Short mmCIF file of C-alpha atoms in Angstrom, two decimals:
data_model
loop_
_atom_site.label_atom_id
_atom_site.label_comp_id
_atom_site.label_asym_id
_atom_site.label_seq_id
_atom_site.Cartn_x
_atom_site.Cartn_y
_atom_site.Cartn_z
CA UNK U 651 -4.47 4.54 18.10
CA UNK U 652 -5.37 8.06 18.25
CA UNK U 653 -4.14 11.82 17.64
CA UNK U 654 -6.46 13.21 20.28
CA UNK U 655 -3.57 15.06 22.00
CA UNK U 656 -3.55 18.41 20.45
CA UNK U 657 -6.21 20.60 20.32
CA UNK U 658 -9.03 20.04 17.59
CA UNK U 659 -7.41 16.85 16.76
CA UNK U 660 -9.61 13.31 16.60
CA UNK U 661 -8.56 9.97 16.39
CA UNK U 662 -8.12 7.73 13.01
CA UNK U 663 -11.58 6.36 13.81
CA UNK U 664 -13.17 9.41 13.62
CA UNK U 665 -11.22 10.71 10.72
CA UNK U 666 -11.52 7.79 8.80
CA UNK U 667 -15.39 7.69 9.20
CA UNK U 668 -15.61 11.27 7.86
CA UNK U 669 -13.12 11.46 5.53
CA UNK U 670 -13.60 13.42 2.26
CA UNK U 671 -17.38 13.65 3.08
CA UNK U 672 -18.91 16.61 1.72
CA UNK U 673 -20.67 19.44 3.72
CA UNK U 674 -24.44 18.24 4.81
CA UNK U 675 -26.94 18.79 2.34
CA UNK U 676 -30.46 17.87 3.34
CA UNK U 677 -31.89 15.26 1.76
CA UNK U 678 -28.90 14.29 0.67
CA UNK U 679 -26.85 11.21 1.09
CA UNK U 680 -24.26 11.58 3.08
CA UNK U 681 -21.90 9.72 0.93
CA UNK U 682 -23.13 10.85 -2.54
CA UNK U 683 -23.29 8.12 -5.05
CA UNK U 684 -20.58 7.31 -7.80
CA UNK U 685 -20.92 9.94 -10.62
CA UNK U 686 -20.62 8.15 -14.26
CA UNK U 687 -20.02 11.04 -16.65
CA UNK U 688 -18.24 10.67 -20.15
CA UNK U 689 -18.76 14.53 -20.12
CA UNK U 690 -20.31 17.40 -18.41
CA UNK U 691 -22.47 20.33 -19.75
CA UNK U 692 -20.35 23.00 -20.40
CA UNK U 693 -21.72 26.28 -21.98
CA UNK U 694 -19.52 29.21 -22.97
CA UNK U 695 -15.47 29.08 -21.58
CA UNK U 696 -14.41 25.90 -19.27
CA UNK U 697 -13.97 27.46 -16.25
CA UNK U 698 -15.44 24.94 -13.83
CA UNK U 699 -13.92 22.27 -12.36
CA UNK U 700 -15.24 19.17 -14.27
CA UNK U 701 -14.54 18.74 -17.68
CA UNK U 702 -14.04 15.61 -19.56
CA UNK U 703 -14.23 12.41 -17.60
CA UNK U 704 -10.48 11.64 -18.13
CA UNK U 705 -9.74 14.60 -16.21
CA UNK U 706 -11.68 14.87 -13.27
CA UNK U 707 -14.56 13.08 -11.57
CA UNK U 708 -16.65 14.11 -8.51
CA UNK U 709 -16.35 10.38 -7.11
CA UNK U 710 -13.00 10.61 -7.24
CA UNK U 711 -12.61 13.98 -5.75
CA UNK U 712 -14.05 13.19 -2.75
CA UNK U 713 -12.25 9.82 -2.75
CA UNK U 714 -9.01 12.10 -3.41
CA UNK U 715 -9.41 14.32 -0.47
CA UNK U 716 -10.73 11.25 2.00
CA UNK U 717 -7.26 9.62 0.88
CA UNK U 718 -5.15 12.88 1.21
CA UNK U 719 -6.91 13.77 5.05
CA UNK U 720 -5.66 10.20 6.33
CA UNK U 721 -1.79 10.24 4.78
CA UNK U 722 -1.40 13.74 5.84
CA UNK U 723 -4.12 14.89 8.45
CA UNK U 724 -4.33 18.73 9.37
CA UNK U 725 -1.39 19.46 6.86
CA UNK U 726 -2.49 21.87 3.80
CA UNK U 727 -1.68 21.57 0.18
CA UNK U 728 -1.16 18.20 0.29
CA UNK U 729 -3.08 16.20 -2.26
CA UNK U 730 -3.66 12.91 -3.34
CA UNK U 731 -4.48 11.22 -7.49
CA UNK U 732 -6.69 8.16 -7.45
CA UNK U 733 -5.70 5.54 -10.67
CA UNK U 734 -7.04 2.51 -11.80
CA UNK U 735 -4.58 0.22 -9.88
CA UNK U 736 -1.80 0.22 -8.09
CA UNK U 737 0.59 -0.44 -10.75
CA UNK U 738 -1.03 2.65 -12.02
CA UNK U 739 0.20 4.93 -9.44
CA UNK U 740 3.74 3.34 -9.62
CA UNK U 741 4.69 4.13 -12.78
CA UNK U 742 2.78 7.04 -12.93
CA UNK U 743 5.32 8.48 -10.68
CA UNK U 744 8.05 6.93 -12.07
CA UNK U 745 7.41 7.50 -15.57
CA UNK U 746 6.52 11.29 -14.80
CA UNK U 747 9.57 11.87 -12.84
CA UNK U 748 12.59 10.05 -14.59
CA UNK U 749 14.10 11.13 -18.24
CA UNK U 750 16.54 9.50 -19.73
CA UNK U 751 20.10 9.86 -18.69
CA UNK U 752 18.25 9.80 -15.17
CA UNK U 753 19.06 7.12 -12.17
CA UNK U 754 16.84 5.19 -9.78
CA UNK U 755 17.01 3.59 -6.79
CA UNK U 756 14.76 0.47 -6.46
CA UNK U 757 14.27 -2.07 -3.83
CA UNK U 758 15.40 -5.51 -4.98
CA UNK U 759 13.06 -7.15 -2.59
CA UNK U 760 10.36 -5.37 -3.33
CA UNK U 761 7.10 -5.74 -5.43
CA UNK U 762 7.45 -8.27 -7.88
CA UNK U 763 6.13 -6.29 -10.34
CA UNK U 764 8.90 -3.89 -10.17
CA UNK U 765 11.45 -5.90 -12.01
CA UNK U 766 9.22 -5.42 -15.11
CA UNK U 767 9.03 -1.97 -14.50
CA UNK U 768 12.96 -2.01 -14.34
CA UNK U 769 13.52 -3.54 -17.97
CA UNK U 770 10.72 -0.83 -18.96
CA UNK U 771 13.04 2.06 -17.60
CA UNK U 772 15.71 0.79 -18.74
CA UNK U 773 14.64 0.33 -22.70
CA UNK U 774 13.73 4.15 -22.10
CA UNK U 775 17.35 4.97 -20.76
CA UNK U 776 17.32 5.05 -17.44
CA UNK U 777 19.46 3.83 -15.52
CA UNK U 778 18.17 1.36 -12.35
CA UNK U 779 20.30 0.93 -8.97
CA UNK U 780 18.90 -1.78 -6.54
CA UNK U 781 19.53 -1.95 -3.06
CA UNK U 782 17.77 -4.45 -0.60
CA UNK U 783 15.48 -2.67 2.03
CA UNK U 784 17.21 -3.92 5.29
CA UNK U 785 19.72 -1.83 6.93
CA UNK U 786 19.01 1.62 4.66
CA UNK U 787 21.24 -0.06 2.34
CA UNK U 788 19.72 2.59 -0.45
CA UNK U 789 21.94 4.71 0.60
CA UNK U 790 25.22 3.02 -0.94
CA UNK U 791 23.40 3.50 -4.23
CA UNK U 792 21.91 7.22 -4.08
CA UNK U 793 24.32 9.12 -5.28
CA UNK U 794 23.69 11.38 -8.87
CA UNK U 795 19.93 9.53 -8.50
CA UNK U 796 16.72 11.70 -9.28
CA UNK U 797 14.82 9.58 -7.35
CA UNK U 798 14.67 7.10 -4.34
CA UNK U 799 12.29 4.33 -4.09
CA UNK U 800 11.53 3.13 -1.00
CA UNK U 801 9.08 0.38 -0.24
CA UNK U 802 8.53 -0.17 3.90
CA UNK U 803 7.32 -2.55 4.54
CA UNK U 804 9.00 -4.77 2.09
CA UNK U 805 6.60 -7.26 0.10
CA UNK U 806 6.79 -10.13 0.66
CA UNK U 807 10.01 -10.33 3.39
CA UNK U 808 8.54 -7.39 5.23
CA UNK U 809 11.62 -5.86 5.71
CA UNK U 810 12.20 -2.32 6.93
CA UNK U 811 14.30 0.55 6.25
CA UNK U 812 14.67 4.08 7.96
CA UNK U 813 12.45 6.43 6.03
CA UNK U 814 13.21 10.13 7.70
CA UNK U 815 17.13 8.84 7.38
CA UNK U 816 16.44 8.01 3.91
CA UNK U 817 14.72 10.92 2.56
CA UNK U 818 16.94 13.28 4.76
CA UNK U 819 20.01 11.91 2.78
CA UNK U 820 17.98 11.77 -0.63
CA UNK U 821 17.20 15.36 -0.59
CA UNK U 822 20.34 16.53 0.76
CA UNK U 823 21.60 14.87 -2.72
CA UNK U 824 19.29 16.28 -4.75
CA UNK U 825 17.33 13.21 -5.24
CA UNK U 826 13.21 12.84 -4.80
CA UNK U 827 11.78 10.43 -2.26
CA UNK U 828 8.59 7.90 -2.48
CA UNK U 829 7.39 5.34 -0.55
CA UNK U 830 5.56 2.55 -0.93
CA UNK U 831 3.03 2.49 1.13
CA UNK U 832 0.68 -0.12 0.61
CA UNK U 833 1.52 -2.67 3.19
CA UNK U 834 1.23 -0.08 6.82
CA UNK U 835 -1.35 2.21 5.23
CA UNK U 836 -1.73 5.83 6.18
CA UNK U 837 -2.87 4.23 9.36
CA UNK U 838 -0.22 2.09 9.80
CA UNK U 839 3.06 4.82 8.61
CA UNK U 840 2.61 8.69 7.15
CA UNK U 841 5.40 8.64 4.56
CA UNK U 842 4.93 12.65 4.13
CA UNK U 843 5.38 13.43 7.39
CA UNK U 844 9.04 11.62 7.69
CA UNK U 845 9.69 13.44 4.43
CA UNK U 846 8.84 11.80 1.17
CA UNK U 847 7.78 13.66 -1.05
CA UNK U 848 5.11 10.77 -2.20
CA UNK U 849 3.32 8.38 -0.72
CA UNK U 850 2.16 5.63 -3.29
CA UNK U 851 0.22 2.91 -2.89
CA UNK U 852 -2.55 0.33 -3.96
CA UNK U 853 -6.15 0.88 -2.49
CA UNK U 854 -6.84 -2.89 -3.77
CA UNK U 855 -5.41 -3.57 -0.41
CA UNK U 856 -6.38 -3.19 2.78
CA UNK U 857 -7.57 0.74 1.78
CA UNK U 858 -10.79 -0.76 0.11
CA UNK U 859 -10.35 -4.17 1.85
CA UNK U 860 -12.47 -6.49 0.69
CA UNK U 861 -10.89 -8.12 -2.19
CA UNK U 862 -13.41 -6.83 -4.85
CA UNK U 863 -11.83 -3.39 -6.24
CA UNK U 864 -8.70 -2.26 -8.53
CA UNK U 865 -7.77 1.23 -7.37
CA UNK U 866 -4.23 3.17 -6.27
CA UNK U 867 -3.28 6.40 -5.11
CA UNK U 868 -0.49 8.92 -5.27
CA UNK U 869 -0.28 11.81 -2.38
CA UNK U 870 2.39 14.58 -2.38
CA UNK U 871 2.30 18.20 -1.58
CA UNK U 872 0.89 20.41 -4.58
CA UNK U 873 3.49 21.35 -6.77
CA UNK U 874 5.66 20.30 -10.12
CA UNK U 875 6.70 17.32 -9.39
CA UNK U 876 2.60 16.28 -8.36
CA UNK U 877 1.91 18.59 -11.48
CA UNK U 878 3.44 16.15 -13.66
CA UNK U 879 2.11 12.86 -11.73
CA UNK U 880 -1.36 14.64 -12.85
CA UNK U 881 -0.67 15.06 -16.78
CA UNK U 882 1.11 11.65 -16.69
CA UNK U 883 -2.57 10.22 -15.64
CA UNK U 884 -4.20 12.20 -18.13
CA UNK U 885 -1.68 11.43 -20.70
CA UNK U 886 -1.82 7.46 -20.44
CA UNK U 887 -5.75 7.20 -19.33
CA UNK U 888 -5.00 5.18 -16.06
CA UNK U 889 -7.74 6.22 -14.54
CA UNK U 890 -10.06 4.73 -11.97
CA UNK U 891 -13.58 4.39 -12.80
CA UNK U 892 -16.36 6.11 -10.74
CA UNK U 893 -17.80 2.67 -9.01
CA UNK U 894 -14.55 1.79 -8.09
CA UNK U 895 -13.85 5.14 -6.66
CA UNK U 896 -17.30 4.92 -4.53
CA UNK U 897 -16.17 1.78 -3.17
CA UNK U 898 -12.97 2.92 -2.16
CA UNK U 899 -14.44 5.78 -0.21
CA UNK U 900 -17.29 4.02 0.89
CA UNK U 901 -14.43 1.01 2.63
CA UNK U 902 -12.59 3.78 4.38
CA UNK U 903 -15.39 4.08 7.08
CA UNK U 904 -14.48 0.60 8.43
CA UNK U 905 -10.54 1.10 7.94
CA UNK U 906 -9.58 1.65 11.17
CA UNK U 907 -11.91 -1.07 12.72
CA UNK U 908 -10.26 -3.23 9.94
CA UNK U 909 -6.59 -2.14 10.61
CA UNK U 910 -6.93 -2.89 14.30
CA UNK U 911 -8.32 -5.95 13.74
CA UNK U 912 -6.14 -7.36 11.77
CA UNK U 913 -2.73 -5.77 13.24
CA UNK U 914 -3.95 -7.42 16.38
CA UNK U 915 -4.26 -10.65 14.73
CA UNK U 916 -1.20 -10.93 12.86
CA UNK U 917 1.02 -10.37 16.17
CA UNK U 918 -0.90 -12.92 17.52
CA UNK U 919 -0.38 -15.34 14.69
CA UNK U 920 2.93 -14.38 14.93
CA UNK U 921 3.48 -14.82 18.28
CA UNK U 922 1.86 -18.29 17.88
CA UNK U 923 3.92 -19.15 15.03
CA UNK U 924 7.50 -18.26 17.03
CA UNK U 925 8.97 -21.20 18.26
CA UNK U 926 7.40 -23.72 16.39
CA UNK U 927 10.52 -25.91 14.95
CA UNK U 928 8.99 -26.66 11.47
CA UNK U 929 8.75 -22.59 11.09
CA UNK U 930 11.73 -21.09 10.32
CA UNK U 931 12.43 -16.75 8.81
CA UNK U 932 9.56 -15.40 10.43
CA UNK U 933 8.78 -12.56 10.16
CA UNK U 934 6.46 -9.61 11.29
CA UNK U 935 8.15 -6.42 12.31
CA UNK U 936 5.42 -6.15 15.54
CA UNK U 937 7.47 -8.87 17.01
CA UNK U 938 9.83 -7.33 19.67
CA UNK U 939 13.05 -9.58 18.32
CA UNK U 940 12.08 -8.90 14.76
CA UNK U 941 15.08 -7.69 13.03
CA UNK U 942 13.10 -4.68 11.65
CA UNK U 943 10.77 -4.16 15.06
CA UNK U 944 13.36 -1.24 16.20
CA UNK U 945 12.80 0.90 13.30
CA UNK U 946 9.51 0.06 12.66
CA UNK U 947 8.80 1.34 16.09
CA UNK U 948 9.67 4.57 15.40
CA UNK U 949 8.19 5.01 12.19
CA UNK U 950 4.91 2.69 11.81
CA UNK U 951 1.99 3.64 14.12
CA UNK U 952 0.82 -0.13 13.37
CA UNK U 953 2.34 -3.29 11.79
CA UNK U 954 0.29 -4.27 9.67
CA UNK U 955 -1.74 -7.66 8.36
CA UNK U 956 0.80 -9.71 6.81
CA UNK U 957 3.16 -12.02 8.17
CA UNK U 958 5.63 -13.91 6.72
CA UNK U 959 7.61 -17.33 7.84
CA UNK U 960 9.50 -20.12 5.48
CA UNK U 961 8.24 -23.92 5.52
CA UNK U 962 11.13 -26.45 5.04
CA UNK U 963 9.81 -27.26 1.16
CA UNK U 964 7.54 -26.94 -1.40
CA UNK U 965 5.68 -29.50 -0.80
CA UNK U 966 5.11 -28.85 2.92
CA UNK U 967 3.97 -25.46 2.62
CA UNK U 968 1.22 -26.67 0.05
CA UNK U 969 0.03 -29.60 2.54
CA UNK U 970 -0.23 -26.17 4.64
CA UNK U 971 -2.11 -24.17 2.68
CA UNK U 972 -4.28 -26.90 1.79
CA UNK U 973 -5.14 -27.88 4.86
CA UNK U 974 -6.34 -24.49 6.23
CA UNK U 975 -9.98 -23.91 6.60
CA UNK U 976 -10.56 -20.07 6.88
CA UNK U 977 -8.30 -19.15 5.39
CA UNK U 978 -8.33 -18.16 1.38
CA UNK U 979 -5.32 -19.58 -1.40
CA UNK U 980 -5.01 -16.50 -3.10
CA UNK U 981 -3.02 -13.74 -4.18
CA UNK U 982 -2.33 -9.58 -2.80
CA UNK U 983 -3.37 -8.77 1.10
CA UNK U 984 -5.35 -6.71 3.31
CA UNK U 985 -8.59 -8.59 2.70
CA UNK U 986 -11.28 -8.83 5.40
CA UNK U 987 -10.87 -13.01 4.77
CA UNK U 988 -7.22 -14.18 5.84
CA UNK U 989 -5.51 -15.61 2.55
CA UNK U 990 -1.73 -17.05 2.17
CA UNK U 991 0.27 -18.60 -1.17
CA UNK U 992 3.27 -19.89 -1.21
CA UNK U 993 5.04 -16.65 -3.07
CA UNK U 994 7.36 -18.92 -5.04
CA UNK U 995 4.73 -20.14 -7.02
CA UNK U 996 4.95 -16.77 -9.27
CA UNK U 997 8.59 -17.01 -10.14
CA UNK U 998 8.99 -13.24 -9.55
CA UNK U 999 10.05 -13.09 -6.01
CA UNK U 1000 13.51 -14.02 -4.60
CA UNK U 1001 12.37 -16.41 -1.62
CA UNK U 1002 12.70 -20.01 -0.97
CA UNK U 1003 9.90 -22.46 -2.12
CA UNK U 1004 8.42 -23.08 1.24
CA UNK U 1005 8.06 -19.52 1.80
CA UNK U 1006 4.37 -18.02 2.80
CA UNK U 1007 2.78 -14.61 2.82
CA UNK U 1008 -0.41 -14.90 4.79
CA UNK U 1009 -2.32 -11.77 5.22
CA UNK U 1010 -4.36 -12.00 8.45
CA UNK U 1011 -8.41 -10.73 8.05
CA UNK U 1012 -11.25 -10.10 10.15
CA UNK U 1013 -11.85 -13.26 11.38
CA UNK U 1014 -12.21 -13.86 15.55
CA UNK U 1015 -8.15 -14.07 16.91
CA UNK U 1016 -8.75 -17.11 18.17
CA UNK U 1017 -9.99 -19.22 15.39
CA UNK U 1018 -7.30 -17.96 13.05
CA UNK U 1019 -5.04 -18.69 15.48
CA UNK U 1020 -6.50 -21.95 15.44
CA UNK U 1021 -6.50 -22.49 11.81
CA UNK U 1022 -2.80 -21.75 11.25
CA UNK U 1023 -1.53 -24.25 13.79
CA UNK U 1024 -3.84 -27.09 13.10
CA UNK U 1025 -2.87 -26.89 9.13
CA UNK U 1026 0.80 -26.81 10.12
CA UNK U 1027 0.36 -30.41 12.48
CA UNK U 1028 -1.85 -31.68 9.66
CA UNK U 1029 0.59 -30.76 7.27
CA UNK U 1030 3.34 -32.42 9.27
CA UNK U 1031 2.69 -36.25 7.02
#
């Protein structure tokens, strides 16, 4: 899918290629290598802008700006903070936005992380509204809040909520939006442009893509309220390390080639997987009779990796997983190699014990295809 409407503008391929690149230097890479600095030289006042390696990093500037291009392309003053993880970037904005006597408004289908960060909030005296995504239900909960959550995609149900409505009603109340972003990707949904004022996510995911880096990101428009995501960073230390960083950048070259890919791929899985009577809750908001596809059409560019579908036990869905050839057990999505878990095993998400995430990879359509409904005949004894 492309921008390459308007005049100057290029397509996600192209910008994802060149993202955050530097200007040509010769002789020089044209991705420079990860910078591993403690400290910098830094005769007479500080005045430059590299300091002390818990401030700033060249890696992760360029990583910064490649991030902040795709989740807000063309648009000035918008910038984006790399962390060491996803988790990171969550309560970095949390934490730097909420005091207490403050409300929230968190998904309760959401990350399953985000319960912990609920008990965490609430020891600091803030108070925490939940609301599932489906149906812009947030908005029974929002007044008096300083801040909306919103994760669209949910994870792992993959349900979907109205952003533009959402952050429209949020602001008109005096409330701050952000939005998970994680699952669509700035490829897949451009949370800033339906008017968040953040768009979080992890880069673990499909950003990097291939299952071997930590990182996360926060992206809002320059300001206080980014101001203080900054200091919060610098504050706690949760900062990414230069490698990681280079990686990151390095993986969003093949981002769009991935996304395609895979959002290809997990319709047709999805598709494949319709129907079938030992498959029941599926779910992939690409499908046209997905409850979520009508929203998701207006908002999401793409549908992401991930489906979702419910086998009738336990048991069953392990058969399942273990009978699947190319595709990985494992935990968190986006990978180049397909994985799926039964989500129950974790204890943290509200969904029945058959229930499976799979997140669709790189692999040929056909053989994943393949894969799935062999391991679900095999699976049948």
């Amino acid at each position: 899918m492309s921008d390459a409407g308007a005049p100057g503008a290029i397509g996600d391929g192209t910008r994802a290629v060149r993202a955050g690149l530097p200007e040509p230097v010769k002789y020089e890479p044209s991705l420079p290598g990860p910078v591993f600095a403690a400290h910098y030289h830094l005769p007479g006042e500080p005045t430059g802008p590299y300091t002390y390696g818990r401030d700033d990093n060249p890696t992760w500037t360029l990583l910064e700006r490649a991030v902040a291009e795709l989740e807000a392309p063309g648009e000035d003053g918008v910038e984006t903070l790399a962390f060491a993880s996803g988790m990171a970037a969550i309560s970095a904005v949390l934490f730097s936005q909420l005091r207490s006597g403050d409300a929230v408004v968190l998904p309760d289908d959401g990350y399953q992380a985000l319960p912990l960060v609920r008990a965490q909030l609430e020891a600091y005296g803030i108070e925490v509204r939940t609301a599932p995504t489906g149906g812009d239900a947030q908005l029974e909960v929002l007044d008096g809040a300083r801040l909306l959550w919103i994760e669209t995609p949910s994870n792992p149900e993959l349900d979907v909520c109205d952003i533009r409505r959402l952050a429209a009603e949020a602001h008109a109340r005096g409330a701050l939006v952000a939005v998970d972003n994680t699952l669509a990707t700035p490829l897949g949904q451009r949370p800033l442009e339906l008017g968040a004022d953040f768009s979080v996510a992890s880069g673990t995911k499909q950003l990097n893509g291939h299952g071997d880096v930590l990182l996360g990101y926060v992206t809002g428009r320059a300001g206080e309220a980014l101001t203080a995501v900054r200091r919060w960073r610098k504050i706690v230390g949760a900062i990414p390390g230069p490698m990681e960083a280079w990686l990151g950048h390095r993986s969003l070259a093949t981002l769009a080639l991935r996304v395609e890919r895979q959002s290809a791929t997990a319709l047709a899985v999805a598709e494949a997987l319709k129907g079938r009577p030992e498959v029941v809750a599926l779910r992939y908001p690409g499908l046209p009779d997905d409850p979520s596809h009508e929203v998701a059409s207006r908002q999401m560019r793409r549908f992401g990796c991930v489906v979702s579908f419910t086998l009738d036990s336990r048991e069953r869905a392990e058969r399942f997983l273990e009978a699947l050839r190319i595709v990985d057990d494992a935990t968190s999505f986006g990978g180049v190699r397909s994985s799926a878990e039964r989500r129950g095993r974790w204890g943290g998400d509200a969904v029945p014990e058959g229930f499976v995430r799979l997140s669709v990879g790189a692999e040929d359509t056909e053989d994943l295809v393949a894969d799935v409904l062999r391991a679900l005949e095999e699976s049948a004894g």
